[in-house]
Tab-separated table of C-alpha atoms in Angstrom:
chain	number	residue	atom	x	y	z
E	1	MET	CA	-155.159	68.014	124.851
E	2	ARG	CA	-152.322	65.915	125.417
E	3	GLN	CA	-149.544	68.742	124.191
E	4	PRO	CA	-151.028	71.065	127.025
E	5	LEU	CA	-150.747	67.820	129.287
E	6	ALA	CA	-147.309	66.643	128.338
E	7	ASP	CA	-145.962	69.985	128.982
E	8	ALA	CA	-147.593	70.413	132.543
E	9	VAL	CA	-146.290	67.239	133.175
E	10	ALA	CA	-142.789	68.175	131.975
E	11	ASP	CA	-143.039	71.336	134.327
E	12	LEU	CA	-144.125	69.064	137.208
E	13	GLN	CA	-141.231	66.544	136.487
E	14	PRO	CA	-138.768	68.382	138.921
E	15	ALA	CA	-141.192	67.898	142.030
E	16	LEU	CA	-142.266	64.531	141.264
E	17	THR	CA	-138.896	62.966	141.344
E	18	THR	CA	-138.163	64.921	144.526
E	19	LEU	CA	-141.685	63.420	145.411
E	20	ALA	CA	-140.721	59.726	144.497
E	21	ARG	CA	-137.122	60.017	145.763
E	22	GLU	CA	-137.691	61.380	149.206
E	23	LEU	CA	-140.585	58.786	149.732
E	24	HIS	CA	-138.073	55.859	148.525
E	25	ALA	CA	-135.521	57.259	151.080
E	26	ASP	CA	-138.007	56.993	153.870
E	27	PRO	CA	-140.278	54.209	153.714
E	28	GLU	CA	-143.438	53.829	155.841
E	29	THR	CA	-145.066	50.296	156.121
E	30	ALA	CA	-148.915	50.063	156.098
E	31	PHE	CA	-151.471	52.461	158.119
E	32	GLU	CA	-147.973	54.387	158.968
E	33	GLU	CA	-147.475	56.224	156.454
E	34	VAL	CA	-147.710	59.800	158.298
E	35	ARG	CA	-144.358	61.433	156.464
E	36	ALA	CA	-145.760	59.954	152.685
E	37	ALA	CA	-149.043	61.557	153.434
E	38	GLY	CA	-147.545	65.221	154.369
E	39	ARG	CA	-145.301	65.224	151.350
E	40	ILE	CA	-148.104	64.477	149.254
E	41	ALA	CA	-150.363	67.087	150.828
E	42	THR	CA	-147.393	70.012	150.727
E	43	LEU	CA	-147.163	69.207	147.273
E	44	LEU	CA	-150.481	69.758	146.464
E	45	ALA	CA	-150.815	72.740	148.178
E	46	ALA	CA	-147.567	74.287	146.976
E	47	GLU	CA	-149.833	73.844	143.292
E	48	GLY	CA	-152.847	75.782	144.834
E	49	VAL	CA	-154.959	72.500	145.112
E	50	GLU	CA	-156.270	72.153	148.880
E	51	PRO	CA	-155.535	68.879	150.202
E	52	ARG	CA	-157.456	66.319	153.013
E	53	VAL	CA	-155.591	64.516	154.899
E	54	GLY	CA	-156.900	61.246	157.244
E	55	VAL	CA	-160.268	60.952	155.653
E	56	HIS	CA	-162.730	58.328	155.262
E	57	GLY	CA	-161.817	56.695	158.357
E	58	LEU	CA	-157.745	56.511	157.978
E	59	ASP	CA	-155.272	58.932	159.218
E	60	THR	CA	-152.890	58.485	156.771
E	61	ALA	CA	-155.471	58.693	153.537
E	62	VAL	CA	-155.185	61.758	151.167
E	63	ARG	CA	-158.381	63.102	149.097
E	64	ALA	CA	-157.861	66.338	146.656
E	65	GLU	CA	-160.570	67.212	144.193
E	66	VAL	CA	-160.514	70.239	141.155
E	67	GLY	CA	-162.918	70.571	138.519
E	68	SER	CA	-166.692	70.850	138.399
E	69	ASP	CA	-169.620	69.008	139.905
E	70	THR	CA	-171.150	68.913	136.304
E	71	GLY	CA	-170.335	66.211	134.209
E	72	ARG	CA	-168.467	62.822	135.641
E	73	THR	CA	-166.132	62.372	138.324
E	74	ILE	CA	-162.959	59.825	137.597
E	75	ALA	CA	-160.218	59.406	140.675
E	76	ILE	CA	-156.688	58.837	140.282
E	77	LEU	CA	-155.445	56.580	143.313
E	78	ALA	CA	-152.160	56.606	144.736
E	79	GLU	CA	-150.369	53.984	147.086
E	80	TYR	CA	-147.462	54.973	149.267
E	81	ASP	CA	-146.676	52.396	151.951
E	82	ALA	CA	-143.644	50.260	151.900
E	83	LEU	CA	-142.872	46.545	153.053
E	84	PRO	CA	-140.852	46.101	155.881
E	85	GLY	CA	-137.330	45.462	156.012
E	86	ILE	CA	-136.924	45.917	152.190
E	87	GLY	CA	-138.453	49.516	151.731
E	88	HIS	CA	-140.097	50.157	148.389
E	89	ALA	CA	-139.833	46.637	146.850
E	90	CYS	CA	-142.623	47.179	145.230
E	91	GLY	CA	-142.321	50.716	144.156
E	92	HIS	CA	-144.991	51.999	145.652
E	93	ASN	CA	-142.983	55.638	145.904
E	94	VAL	CA	-143.526	55.306	142.074
E	95	ILE	CA	-147.010	55.099	142.154
E	96	ALA	CA	-147.540	57.703	144.341
E	97	ALA	CA	-145.711	60.221	142.205
E	98	THR	CA	-147.463	59.053	138.991
E	99	GLY	CA	-150.896	59.329	140.797
E	100	VAL	CA	-150.053	62.777	141.967
E	101	GLY	CA	-148.211	64.316	139.013
E	102	ALA	CA	-151.459	63.139	136.547
E	103	PHE	CA	-153.760	64.601	139.115
E	104	LEU	CA	-151.639	68.089	138.912
E	105	ALA	CA	-151.435	67.761	135.471
E	106	LEU	CA	-155.098	67.949	135.068
E	107	ALA	CA	-155.475	71.026	137.680
E	108	ARG	CA	-153.054	72.952	135.712
E	109	LEU	CA	-155.019	72.247	132.701
E	110	ALA	CA	-158.307	73.210	134.650
E	111	ALA	CA	-156.684	76.377	135.737
E	112	SER	CA	-155.673	77.376	132.194
E	113	ASP	CA	-159.146	76.682	131.095
E	114	PRO	CA	-162.088	75.858	132.862
E	115	ASP	CA	-163.524	73.996	129.627
E	116	ALA	CA	-160.815	71.816	128.889
E	117	VAL	CA	-161.885	69.237	132.132
E	118	PRO	CA	-165.141	68.754	132.349
E	119	GLY	CA	-166.511	66.926	135.026
E	120	ARG	CA	-164.040	66.567	138.283
E	121	VAL	CA	-160.809	64.639	139.061
E	122	VAL	CA	-160.391	63.231	142.699
E	123	LEU	CA	-156.700	62.115	143.888
E	124	LEU	CA	-157.085	59.390	146.371
E	125	GLY	CA	-154.346	58.743	148.381
E	126	THR	CA	-154.449	55.010	149.666
E	127	PRO	CA	-152.814	53.723	152.454
E	128	ALA	CA	-151.790	50.176	153.802
E	129	GLU	CA	-152.056	47.923	150.066
E	130	GLU	CA	-149.137	45.720	151.294
E	131	GLY	CA	-150.756	42.632	153.154
E	132	HIS	CA	-153.699	44.925	153.995
E	133	THR	CA	-156.680	46.220	152.176
E	134	GLY	CA	-156.661	49.760	152.009
E	135	LYS	CA	-158.992	50.525	149.639
E	136	GLU	CA	-161.432	48.042	150.860
E	137	TYR	CA	-161.690	50.205	154.484
E	138	LEU	CA	-161.913	53.380	152.147
E	139	ALA	CA	-164.553	52.203	150.296
E	140	ARG	CA	-166.542	51.089	153.289
E	141	GLU	CA	-165.910	54.830	154.223
E	142	GLY	CA	-167.927	55.768	150.957
E	143	ALA	CA	-164.219	56.956	149.486
E	144	PHE	CA	-165.675	55.414	146.037
E	145	ASP	CA	-169.172	56.835	146.054
E	146	GLY	CA	-170.322	58.964	143.604
E	147	LEU	CA	-167.166	58.221	141.453
E	148	ASP	CA	-167.935	56.811	137.867
E	149	ALA	CA	-164.076	55.365	137.160
E	150	ALA	CA	-161.038	54.626	138.937
E	151	ILE	CA	-157.759	54.243	137.533
E	152	MET	CA	-153.991	53.970	138.713
E	153	LEU	CA	-150.868	52.006	137.652
E	154	HIS	CA	-148.144	49.514	139.103
E	155	PRO	CA	-144.439	49.760	138.477
E	156	TYR	CA	-142.755	46.319	136.813
E	157	ALA	CA	-140.111	44.853	134.968
E	158	HIS	CA	-142.437	44.872	131.889
E	159	ASP	CA	-144.787	47.276	130.216
E	160	LEU	CA	-148.402	45.580	130.391
E	161	ALA	CA	-151.561	46.963	129.668
E	162	ASP	CA	-153.290	44.745	131.781
E	163	HIS	CA	-151.977	41.426	133.568
E	164	VAL	CA	-153.789	38.983	136.119
E	165	TRP	CA	-154.272	40.020	139.294
E	166	LEU	CA	-155.189	37.128	141.902
E	167	GLY	CA	-158.150	37.568	144.804
E	168	ARG	CA	-156.383	37.006	148.131
E	169	ARG	CA	-157.923	36.233	151.280
E	170	THR	CA	-155.904	35.302	154.731
E	171	ALA	CA	-156.658	32.951	157.662
E	172	ARG	CA	-155.402	32.022	161.270
E	173	VAL	CA	-155.768	28.148	162.017
E	174	THR	CA	-155.537	27.625	165.607
E	175	PHE	CA	-155.528	23.781	166.718
E	176	SER	CA	-156.007	23.039	170.272
E	177	GLY	CA	-155.165	20.187	172.151
E	178	VAL	CA	-153.858	18.943	175.781
E	179	ALA	CA	-150.649	19.528	177.243
E	180	ALA	CA	-148.618	16.371	178.408
E	181	HIS	CA	-144.969	15.627	179.336
E	182	ALA	CA	-143.640	14.407	176.376
E	183	SER	CA	-141.724	11.581	177.759
E	184	SER	CA	-143.465	10.169	181.383
E	185	GLU	CA	-147.236	10.385	180.200
E	186	PRO	CA	-147.279	11.290	176.296
E	187	GLU	CA	-150.238	9.294	175.774
E	188	LYS	CA	-152.061	11.773	178.102
E	189	GLY	CA	-151.664	14.789	175.841
E	190	ARG	CA	-153.338	15.626	172.398
E	191	ASN	CA	-150.766	16.928	170.059
E	192	ALA	CA	-151.707	20.561	168.544
E	193	LEU	CA	-148.742	20.968	166.585
E	194	ASP	CA	-149.518	17.426	164.624
E	195	ALA	CA	-152.847	18.658	163.504
E	196	ALA	CA	-150.416	21.768	162.237
E	197	THR	CA	-148.127	19.375	160.456
E	198	LEU	CA	-151.211	17.370	158.884
E	199	PHE	CA	-153.027	20.468	157.891
E	200	TYR	CA	-149.560	21.650	156.255
E	201	THR	CA	-148.897	18.673	154.569
E	202	GLY	CA	-152.716	18.304	153.195
E	203	ILE	CA	-152.226	21.644	151.817
E	204	GLY	CA	-149.502	20.266	150.040
E	205	LEU	CA	-150.860	17.044	148.855
E	206	PHE	CA	-153.948	18.890	147.575
E	207	ARG	CA	-151.965	21.411	145.434
E	208	GLN	CA	-151.794	18.534	142.531
E	209	GLN	CA	-155.758	18.888	142.173
E	210	MET	CA	-155.995	22.949	142.855
E	211	THR	CA	-157.311	24.670	140.083
E	212	PRO	CA	-154.857	26.314	137.550
E	213	GLY	CA	-154.187	29.558	138.984
E	214	ASP	CA	-154.642	29.296	142.515
E	215	ARG	CA	-152.415	29.527	145.481
E	216	VAL	CA	-152.182	28.336	149.103
E	217	HIS	CA	-148.911	29.226	151.145
E	218	ALA	CA	-148.712	29.220	154.879
E	219	ILE	CA	-146.090	29.627	157.835
E	220	VAL	CA	-146.241	27.924	161.281
E	221	ALA	CA	-146.727	30.681	163.521
E	222	ASP	CA	-146.936	28.497	166.488
E	223	GLY	CA	-145.411	25.596	167.172
E	224	GLY	CA	-145.286	24.784	171.009
E	225	THR	CA	-142.934	26.137	173.695
E	226	ARG	CA	-140.401	22.962	174.658
E	227	ALA	CA	-139.622	20.069	173.447
E	228	SER	CA	-140.474	18.506	176.635
E	229	ILE	CA	-143.795	19.629	176.795
E	230	ILE	CA	-147.053	18.160	174.099
E	231	PRO	CA	-147.909	21.026	172.465
E	232	GLU	CA	-151.596	21.874	173.561
E	233	ALA	CA	-151.597	25.220	170.805
E	234	ALA	CA	-150.322	25.721	167.580
E	235	ALA	CA	-151.358	28.204	164.856
E	236	LEU	CA	-150.629	28.662	161.336
E	237	ASP	CA	-151.244	31.941	159.389
E	238	LEU	CA	-151.992	31.146	155.761
E	239	TYR	CA	-153.078	33.014	152.601
E	240	VAL	CA	-155.062	31.426	149.984
E	241	ARG	CA	-155.293	33.288	146.177
E	242	SER	CA	-157.533	32.623	142.861
E	243	PRO	CA	-158.176	34.426	139.768
E	244	GLY	CA	-161.248	34.581	140.554
E	245	ILE	CA	-164.134	35.464	143.098
E	246	ASP	CA	-165.641	32.006	142.718
E	247	GLY	CA	-162.897	30.276	142.892
E	248	LEU	CA	-161.679	32.230	145.783
E	249	GLY	CA	-164.789	30.980	147.970
E	250	ALA	CA	-164.461	27.319	146.551
E	251	LEU	CA	-160.690	27.657	147.820
E	252	SER	CA	-161.479	28.723	151.016
E	253	ALA	CA	-164.206	26.041	151.613
E	254	ARG	CA	-161.409	23.206	150.700
E	255	VAL	CA	-159.182	24.445	153.087
E	256	GLU	CA	-161.465	24.686	155.768
E	257	ASP	CA	-161.953	21.189	155.297
E	258	ILE	CA	-158.405	20.222	155.175
E	259	ALA	CA	-158.106	21.927	158.536
E	260	ARG	CA	-160.883	19.976	159.863
E	261	GLY	CA	-159.538	16.650	158.718
E	262	ALA	CA	-156.344	17.293	160.769
E	263	ALA	CA	-157.824	18.171	163.854
E	264	LEU	CA	-159.909	15.235	163.362
E	265	MET	CA	-156.633	13.223	162.774
E	266	ALA	CA	-154.884	14.642	165.897
E	267	GLY	CA	-158.053	14.161	167.969
E	268	VAL	CA	-157.785	18.102	168.715
E	269	GLU	CA	-160.067	21.431	168.041
E	270	VAL	CA	-159.720	23.622	165.466
E	271	ASP	CA	-160.794	27.219	164.788
E	272	LEU	CA	-160.436	29.155	161.592
E	273	ALA	CA	-160.555	32.629	161.721
E	274	TRP	CA	-160.765	34.088	158.315
E	275	ASP	CA	-159.923	37.917	157.136
E	276	ALA	CA	-158.415	39.639	160.023
E	277	HIS	CA	-158.674	42.300	157.030
E	278	PRO	CA	-161.299	42.220	154.088
E	279	ALA	CA	-160.406	39.969	151.180
E	280	SER	CA	-158.661	41.196	148.307
E	281	LEU	CA	-161.014	40.480	145.002
E	282	PRO	CA	-159.105	39.832	141.422
E	283	VAL	CA	-159.109	42.987	139.399
E	284	ARG	CA	-161.391	43.394	136.522
E	285	THR	CA	-159.772	45.681	133.624
E	286	ASN	CA	-162.108	47.839	131.607
E	287	GLY	CA	-161.374	47.027	128.207
E	288	PRO	CA	-162.029	50.927	126.587
E	289	LEU	CA	-160.160	52.311	129.169
E	290	THR	CA	-157.081	49.902	128.519
E	291	ASP	CA	-157.249	51.138	125.062
E	292	ARG	CA	-156.684	54.866	125.767
E	293	TRP	CA	-153.940	53.752	128.122
E	294	VAL	CA	-152.360	51.906	125.401
E	295	ALA	CA	-152.457	54.800	123.099
E	296	ALA	CA	-151.526	57.365	125.513
E	297	GLN	CA	-148.130	55.118	126.240
E	298	ALA	CA	-147.567	55.014	122.493
E	299	ASP	CA	-146.995	58.694	122.387
E	300	ARG	CA	-144.207	58.404	125.219
E	301	GLY	CA	-142.614	55.771	122.995
E	302	ARG	CA	-144.040	52.843	125.140
E	303	ARG	CA	-145.521	49.782	124.243
E	304	ALA	CA	-147.735	48.183	126.527
E	305	LEU	CA	-148.125	44.422	126.106
E	306	PRO	CA	-151.467	42.844	126.246
E	307	LEU	CA	-152.893	39.977	128.643
E	308	GLY	CA	-151.228	37.138	128.469
E	309	SER	CA	-147.681	38.542	127.193
E	310	VAL	CA	-146.263	37.613	130.847
E	311	PRO	CA	-147.472	34.542	132.019
E	312	ALA	CA	-150.402	34.535	135.061
E	313	SER	CA	-148.101	32.544	136.914
E	314	THR	CA	-146.164	35.560	137.959
E	315	ALA	CA	-149.844	36.906	139.214
E	316	ALA	CA	-149.933	38.595	142.816
E	317	SER	CA	-152.782	40.518	144.693
E	318	THR	CA	-153.875	44.212	145.293
E	319	ASP	CA	-156.720	45.740	146.868
E	320	PHE	CA	-157.500	47.682	143.538
E	321	GLY	CA	-159.532	44.439	142.865
E	322	ASN	CA	-161.969	45.842	145.172
E	323	VAL	CA	-162.496	48.981	143.272
E	324	SER	CA	-162.870	47.590	139.979
E	325	VAL	CA	-166.228	45.756	141.220
E	326	ARG	CA	-167.402	48.978	142.386
E	327	VAL	CA	-166.592	51.478	139.586
E	328	PRO	CA	-165.141	50.675	135.887
E	329	GLY	CA	-160.884	51.113	136.641
E	330	ILE	CA	-157.695	49.901	134.964
E	331	HIS	CA	-154.542	48.874	136.906
E	332	PRO	CA	-151.819	48.828	134.280
E	333	LEU	CA	-147.739	47.754	134.645
E	334	LEU	CA	-145.039	50.495	134.112
E	335	ALA	CA	-141.710	49.150	133.485
E	336	ILE	CA	-139.226	50.670	135.765
E	337	ALA	CA	-136.603	47.545	135.956
E	338	PRO	CA	-135.163	44.758	133.594
E	339	ALA	CA	-136.895	42.046	132.675
E	340	GLY	CA	-136.435	39.423	134.985
E	341	VAL	CA	-136.422	41.676	138.171
E	342	ALA	CA	-138.906	40.580	140.495
E	343	LEU	CA	-141.332	42.666	142.730
E	344	HIS	CA	-140.660	42.391	146.425
E	345	THR	CA	-137.158	41.743	146.084
E	346	ARG	CA	-133.842	44.012	147.226
E	347	THR	CA	-133.519	44.376	143.397
E	348	PHE	CA	-136.622	45.712	142.823
E	349	ALA	CA	-136.320	48.295	145.654
E	350	ASP	CA	-133.052	49.520	144.061
E	351	ALA	CA	-135.158	49.809	140.726
E	352	ALA	CA	-137.944	52.012	142.155
E	353	GLY	CA	-135.190	54.490	143.423
E	354	SER	CA	-133.393	54.382	139.589
E	355	SER	CA	-133.174	57.084	137.439
E	356	ALA	CA	-135.324	54.961	134.632
E	357	ALA	CA	-137.968	55.204	137.627
E	358	MET	CA	-137.775	59.023	137.816
E	359	ASP	CA	-138.181	58.840	133.781
E	360	ALA	CA	-141.070	56.303	134.283
E	361	VAL	CA	-142.762	58.818	136.491
E	362	ALA	CA	-143.422	61.482	133.772
E	363	ASP	CA	-144.343	58.711	131.356
E	364	GLY	CA	-147.045	57.358	134.221
E	365	ALA	CA	-148.430	60.474	134.952
E	366	TYR	CA	-148.857	61.499	131.113
E	367	GLY	CA	-150.410	58.331	130.756
E	368	LEU	CA	-152.886	58.252	133.537
E	369	ALA	CA	-153.759	62.365	132.962
E	370	ALA	CA	-154.474	61.716	128.991
E	371	VAL	CA	-156.816	58.475	130.174
E	372	ALA	CA	-158.867	60.484	132.646
E	373	LEU	CA	-159.003	63.508	130.572
E	374	GLU	CA	-160.352	61.934	127.538
E	375	TYR	CA	-163.010	59.963	129.862
E	376	LEU	CA	-164.233	63.047	130.807
E	377	ARG	CA	-164.323	64.873	127.551
E	378	ASP	CA	-165.577	61.870	125.572
E	379	ASP	CA	-169.184	60.827	126.032
E	380	ALA	CA	-168.809	57.613	123.520
E	381	LEU	CA	-165.623	56.300	125.527
E	382	ALA	CA	-167.435	56.593	128.739
E	383	ALA	CA	-170.510	54.810	127.368
E	384	ALA	CA	-168.392	51.931	126.126
E	385	VAL	CA	-166.560	52.134	129.676
E	386	ARG	CA	-170.055	51.156	131.403
E	387	THR	CA	-171.149	48.816	128.947
E	388	ASP	CA	-167.966	46.822	129.253
E	389	PHE	CA	-168.162	47.305	133.210
E	390	GLU	CA	-172.354	45.535	133.007
E	391	ALA	CA	-170.930	42.955	130.715
E	392	SER	CA	-168.060	41.758	132.932
E	393	GLY	CA	-170.229	41.374	135.759
E	394	GLY	CA	-171.383	44.824	137.440
E	395	LEU	CA	-171.360	46.164	141.073
E	396	VAL	CA	-170.206	43.603	143.219
E	397	ASP	CA	-171.831	44.103	146.900
E	398	VAL	CA	-167.979	43.337	148.453
E	399	PRO	CA	-169.040	42.980	152.319
E	400	ALA	CA	-171.166	40.163	151.395
E	401	LEU	CA	-168.726	38.518	149.925
E	402	PHE	CA	-167.687	35.593	152.267
E	403	ALA	CA	-169.987	36.493	155.134
């Protein structure tokens, strides 16, 4: 079945390139991807597939399905939100085009031979990954119910079969003190900015004892209004990240201790509010599905390197982790830029619109389609995928975590 898939991807490549370039030229940030969702829906409709926009509680989510109700169901995910100020510096235009391309290649195969694609293929357009957890919102509205597996990819500066993705929580820490004249009667005040400074310093000192792989980074969001007034309020926004769910919980507790200690030293009150958007969990990569990705990329002349080929210190976070603990999944990386080009930079944004990225769209679409097709057709593979998922921890009740 691989040659018909390759032929379908080659025929779709002009349309996929157009989609990737249009998304790149017209970036939209989280929850505002109206035009992106519309472009995807238009392409699906042009291919004879009925899209649904505004599903599972998010106005810019997209869903389409092909295949039969018998057999297994696999979802191919597509992201399309951009970063404020620097556009597609994470290459989500490439993610969208590869996901849509893989889905449409399988749709064409199923249209020509219904027996070729047993089971069902779902395309899920997933908004708001950047700084948010759109996939968790979708999950809580049933987007992943009834799925047996879910796959996607991410552009990068290397071809990687697997890489470390950290769990992430966000928090706002607010210190409340007492205002006073900073010169006339400062002793009557309680300086909230002092507490914020102590907290920020405490986080910095804590880094020596952090578990390797853990991260904490923060900004002072509010430090007062005038230098002549002792600040009665100060606030910091922070991220905590860890490569494990248990580690994420332990790191969160340590940060809370430091916040309380800073408040006690400054004589003020503190409120720590976690997760205005739900936490992102570490990605759990499915081994048997990864093996099939590596083989499919070899068909395209790419060598997808194993876990550890790039230092774990380069790890970031993604809400696909929340999917990967609900159903088996993979989140490999596809090279579109020279080695050394970092995500979330203007250089990577340029790479996401380059000819190399457009060529990579075809390779990625083929790879995802091949993995999905083999999963649907190969019972032994499907059994191995499920065994690996259960051995790695099985289903996690995500909403109950950190409650």
